[in-house]
Amino acid sequence: FAELHLFYNSPTSRTRYAPVTQRLLPLDETWRSELATLPWPTGNLPEIMGSATATLRSLIHEYLFISLFRACAESLAGENASRLAAMQRAEKNIDELLENLNRRYHQLRQRSIDEELFDVISGFEALAKVSNSPGPHESEPGIES
Protein backbone atom coordinates (compact mmCIF):
# COMPACT_ATOMS: atom_id res chain seq x y z
CA PHE A 1 0.00 0.00 0.00
CA ALA A 2 1.18 3.50 -0.79
CA GLU A 3 -0.78 5.37 1.88
CA LEU A 4 -2.69 4.53 5.03
CA HIS A 5 -5.74 6.66 5.82
CA LEU A 6 -7.92 6.54 8.92
CA PHE A 7 -11.61 7.47 8.68
CA TYR A 8 -13.67 8.14 11.79
CA ASN A 9 -16.39 10.38 13.22
CA SER A 10 -15.36 13.35 15.30
CA PRO A 11 -17.75 15.38 17.48
CA THR A 12 -18.43 18.85 16.08
CA SER A 13 -20.91 19.95 18.74
CA ARG A 14 -22.80 18.49 21.67
CA THR A 15 -25.24 16.63 19.42
CA ARG A 16 -23.46 16.29 16.09
CA TYR A 17 -20.43 14.58 14.67
CA ALA A 18 -18.79 14.68 11.27
CA PRO A 19 -16.61 12.25 9.29
CA VAL A 20 -12.88 12.94 9.44
CA THR A 21 -10.01 11.50 7.46
CA GLN A 22 -6.41 11.40 8.66
CA ARG A 23 -3.42 10.18 6.70
CA LEU A 24 -1.31 8.02 8.98
CA LEU A 25 1.39 6.80 6.62
CA PRO A 26 3.58 8.01 5.11
CA LEU A 27 4.17 10.65 7.74
CA ASP A 28 3.32 14.17 6.66
CA GLU A 29 6.55 15.84 5.55
CA THR A 30 5.35 19.38 6.38
CA TRP A 31 4.40 18.26 9.89
CA ARG A 32 7.84 16.65 10.33
CA SER A 33 9.70 19.73 9.08
CA GLU A 34 7.63 22.09 11.29
CA LEU A 35 8.27 19.84 14.26
CA ALA A 36 12.02 19.83 13.53
CA THR A 37 12.16 23.64 13.66
CA LEU A 38 10.53 23.87 17.11
CA PRO A 39 12.87 24.21 20.10
CA TRP A 40 12.97 21.34 22.55
CA PRO A 41 10.63 22.17 25.48
CA THR A 42 13.13 21.36 28.25
CA GLY A 43 16.84 21.81 28.79
CA ASN A 44 17.41 18.06 28.72
CA LEU A 45 17.69 16.53 25.28
CA PRO A 46 16.53 12.93 24.92
CA GLU A 47 19.21 10.33 24.58
CA ILE A 48 18.71 7.45 22.19
CA MET A 49 19.87 4.15 23.60
CA GLY A 50 20.35 1.50 21.01
CA SER A 51 19.65 1.62 17.33
CA ALA A 52 18.14 4.79 15.85
CA THR A 53 16.13 2.63 13.44
CA ALA A 54 14.58 0.60 16.27
CA THR A 55 13.76 3.81 18.17
CA LEU A 56 12.15 5.36 15.11
CA ARG A 57 10.18 2.15 14.50
CA SER A 58 8.96 2.22 18.12
CA LEU A 59 7.99 5.89 17.88
CA ILE A 60 6.04 5.27 14.66
CA HIS A 61 4.34 2.29 16.31
CA GLU A 62 3.30 4.49 19.26
CA TYR A 63 2.16 7.26 16.90
CA LEU A 64 -0.08 4.80 15.04
CA PHE A 65 -1.44 3.35 18.29
CA ILE A 66 -2.22 6.80 19.73
CA SER A 67 -3.84 7.93 16.45
CA LEU A 68 -6.07 4.83 16.37
CA PHE A 69 -6.94 5.17 20.05
CA ARG A 70 -7.81 8.86 19.68
CA ALA A 71 -9.96 8.14 16.61
CA CYS A 72 -11.86 5.42 18.48
CA ALA A 73 -12.34 7.63 21.53
CA GLU A 74 -13.56 10.62 19.48
CA SER A 75 -15.88 8.44 17.42
CA LEU A 76 -17.34 6.81 20.53
CA ALA A 77 -17.71 10.17 22.29
CA GLY A 78 -19.53 11.67 19.29
CA GLU A 79 -21.84 8.68 18.96
CA ASN A 80 -22.67 8.60 22.67
CA ALA A 81 -23.27 12.36 22.80
CA SER A 82 -25.64 12.08 19.86
CA ARG A 83 -27.48 9.15 21.48
CA LEU A 84 -27.73 11.02 24.78
CA ALA A 85 -29.19 14.06 23.04
CA ALA A 86 -31.72 11.85 21.23
CA MET A 87 -32.72 10.17 24.50
CA GLN A 88 -33.11 13.55 26.20
CA ARG A 89 -35.34 14.77 23.36
CA ALA A 90 -37.39 11.58 23.62
CA GLU A 91 -37.70 12.02 27.40
CA LYS A 92 -38.86 15.61 26.93
CA ASN A 93 -41.43 14.48 24.34
CA ILE A 94 -42.68 11.76 26.70
CA ASP A 95 -43.02 14.28 29.54
CA GLU A 96 -44.99 16.66 27.31
CA LEU A 97 -47.22 13.82 26.08
CA LEU A 98 -47.81 12.62 29.64
CA GLU A 99 -48.70 16.15 30.74
CA ASN A 100 -51.18 16.50 27.87
CA LEU A 101 -52.73 13.10 28.61
CA ASN A 102 -53.06 13.93 32.33
CA ARG A 103 -54.69 17.25 31.48
CA ARG A 104 -57.11 15.52 29.10
CA TYR A 105 -57.89 12.82 31.70
CA HIS A 106 -58.69 15.45 34.33
CA GLN A 107 -60.91 17.35 31.90
CA LEU A 108 -62.85 14.19 31.01
CA ARG A 109 -63.12 13.22 34.67
CA GLN A 110 -64.41 16.67 35.59
CA ARG A 111 -66.92 16.55 32.73
CA SER A 112 -68.15 13.14 33.95
CA ILE A 113 -68.52 14.44 37.52
CA ASP A 114 -70.38 17.52 36.26
CA GLU A 115 -72.76 15.36 34.20
CA GLU A 116 -73.50 13.14 37.20
CA LEU A 117 -74.14 16.19 39.39
CA PHE A 118 -76.49 17.64 36.78
CA ASP A 119 -78.35 14.30 36.65
CA VAL A 120 -78.69 14.25 40.45
CA ILE A 121 -79.83 17.89 40.56
CA SER A 122 -82.36 17.45 37.75
CA GLY A 123 -83.67 14.26 39.42
CA PHE A 124 -84.00 16.11 42.71
CA GLU A 125 -85.83 18.99 41.05
CA ALA A 126 -88.18 16.57 39.28
CA LEU A 127 -88.96 14.81 42.56
CA ALA A 128 -89.46 18.16 44.31
CA LYS A 129 -91.98 19.23 41.67
CA VAL A 130 -93.88 15.95 41.99
CA SER A 131 -94.06 16.16 45.79
CA ASN A 132 -95.16 19.85 45.77
CA SER A 133 -97.93 19.54 43.16
CA PRO A 134 -101.37 18.09 44.07
CA GLY A 135 -101.65 14.47 43.08
CA PRO A 136 -104.66 12.87 41.33
CA HIS A 137 -106.12 11.57 44.66
CA GLU A 138 -105.60 14.70 46.63
CA SER A 139 -108.56 16.98 47.00
CA GLU A 140 -108.77 20.63 47.49
CA PRO A 141 -108.49 21.87 51.07
CA GLY A 142 -111.68 21.79 53.03
CA ILE A 143 -113.24 18.97 51.02
CA GLU A 144 -113.21 15.54 52.51
CA SER A 145 -113.54 12.40 50.56
Short mmCIF file of C-alpha atoms in Angstrom, two decimals, residues 17-111:
data_model
loop_
_atom_site.label_atom_id
_atom_site.label_comp_id
_atom_site.label_asym_id
_atom_site.label_seq_id
_atom_site.Cartn_x
_atom_site.Cartn_y
_atom_site.Cartn_z
CA TYR A 17 -20.43 14.58 14.67
CA ALA A 18 -18.79 14.68 11.27
CA PRO A 19 -16.61 12.25 9.29
CA VAL A 20 -12.88 12.94 9.44
CA THR A 21 -10.01 11.50 7.46
CA GLN A 22 -6.41 11.40 8.66
CA ARG A 23 -3.42 10.18 6.70
CA LEU A 24 -1.31 8.02 8.98
CA LEU A 25 1.39 6.80 6.62
CA PRO A 26 3.58 8.01 5.11
CA LEU A 27 4.17 10.65 7.74
CA ASP A 28 3.32 14.17 6.66
CA GLU A 29 6.55 15.84 5.55
CA THR A 30 5.35 19.38 6.38
CA TRP A 31 4.40 18.26 9.89
CA ARG A 32 7.84 16.65 10.33
CA SER A 33 9.70 19.73 9.08
CA GLU A 34 7.63 22.09 11.29
CA LEU A 35 8.27 19.84 14.26
CA ALA A 36 12.02 19.83 13.53
CA THR A 37 12.16 23.64 13.66
CA LEU A 38 10.53 23.87 17.11
CA PRO A 39 12.87 24.21 20.10
CA TRP A 40 12.97 21.34 22.55
CA PRO A 41 10.63 22.17 25.48
CA THR A 42 13.13 21.36 28.25
CA GLY A 43 16.84 21.81 28.79
CA ASN A 44 17.41 18.06 28.72
CA LEU A 45 17.69 16.53 25.28
CA PRO A 46 16.53 12.93 24.92
CA GLU A 47 19.21 10.33 24.58
CA ILE A 48 18.71 7.45 22.19
CA MET A 49 19.87 4.15 23.60
CA GLY A 50 20.35 1.50 21.01
CA SER A 51 19.65 1.62 17.33
CA ALA A 52 18.14 4.79 15.85
CA THR A 53 16.13 2.63 13.44
CA ALA A 54 14.58 0.60 16.27
CA THR A 55 13.76 3.81 18.17
CA LEU A 56 12.15 5.36 15.11
CA ARG A 57 10.18 2.15 14.50
CA SER A 58 8.96 2.22 18.12
CA LEU A 59 7.99 5.89 17.88
CA ILE A 60 6.04 5.27 14.66
CA HIS A 61 4.34 2.29 16.31
CA GLU A 62 3.30 4.49 19.26
CA TYR A 63 2.16 7.26 16.90
CA LEU A 64 -0.08 4.80 15.04
CA PHE A 65 -1.44 3.35 18.29
CA ILE A 66 -2.22 6.80 19.73
CA SER A 67 -3.84 7.93 16.45
CA LEU A 68 -6.07 4.83 16.37
CA PHE A 69 -6.94 5.17 20.05
CA ARG A 70 -7.81 8.86 19.68
CA ALA A 71 -9.96 8.14 16.61
CA CYS A 72 -11.86 5.42 18.48
CA ALA A 73 -12.34 7.63 21.53
CA GLU A 74 -13.56 10.62 19.48
CA SER A 75 -15.88 8.44 17.42
CA LEU A 76 -17.34 6.81 20.53
CA ALA A 77 -17.71 10.17 22.29
CA GLY A 78 -19.53 11.67 19.29
CA GLU A 79 -21.84 8.68 18.96
CA ASN A 80 -22.67 8.60 22.67
CA ALA A 81 -23.27 12.36 22.80
CA SER A 82 -25.64 12.08 19.86
CA ARG A 83 -27.48 9.15 21.48
CA LEU A 84 -27.73 11.02 24.78
CA ALA A 85 -29.19 14.06 23.04
CA ALA A 86 -31.72 11.85 21.23
CA MET A 87 -32.72 10.17 24.50
CA GLN A 88 -33.11 13.55 26.20
CA ARG A 89 -35.34 14.77 23.36
CA ALA A 90 -37.39 11.58 23.62
CA GLU A 91 -37.70 12.02 27.40
CA LYS A 92 -38.86 15.61 26.93
CA ASN A 93 -41.43 14.48 24.34
CA ILE A 94 -42.68 11.76 26.70
CA ASP A 95 -43.02 14.28 29.54
CA GLU A 96 -44.99 16.66 27.31
CA LEU A 97 -47.22 13.82 26.08
CA LEU A 98 -47.81 12.62 29.64
CA GLU A 99 -48.70 16.15 30.74
CA ASN A 100 -51.18 16.50 27.87
CA LEU A 101 -52.73 13.10 28.61
CA ASN A 102 -53.06 13.93 32.33
CA ARG A 103 -54.69 17.25 31.48
CA ARG A 104 -57.11 15.52 29.10
CA TYR A 105 -57.89 12.82 31.70
CA HIS A 106 -58.69 15.45 34.33
CA GLN A 107 -60.91 17.35 31.90
CA LEU A 108 -62.85 14.19 31.01
CA ARG A 109 -63.12 13.22 34.67
CA GLN A 110 -64.41 16.67 35.59
CA ARG A 111 -66.92 16.55 32.73
#
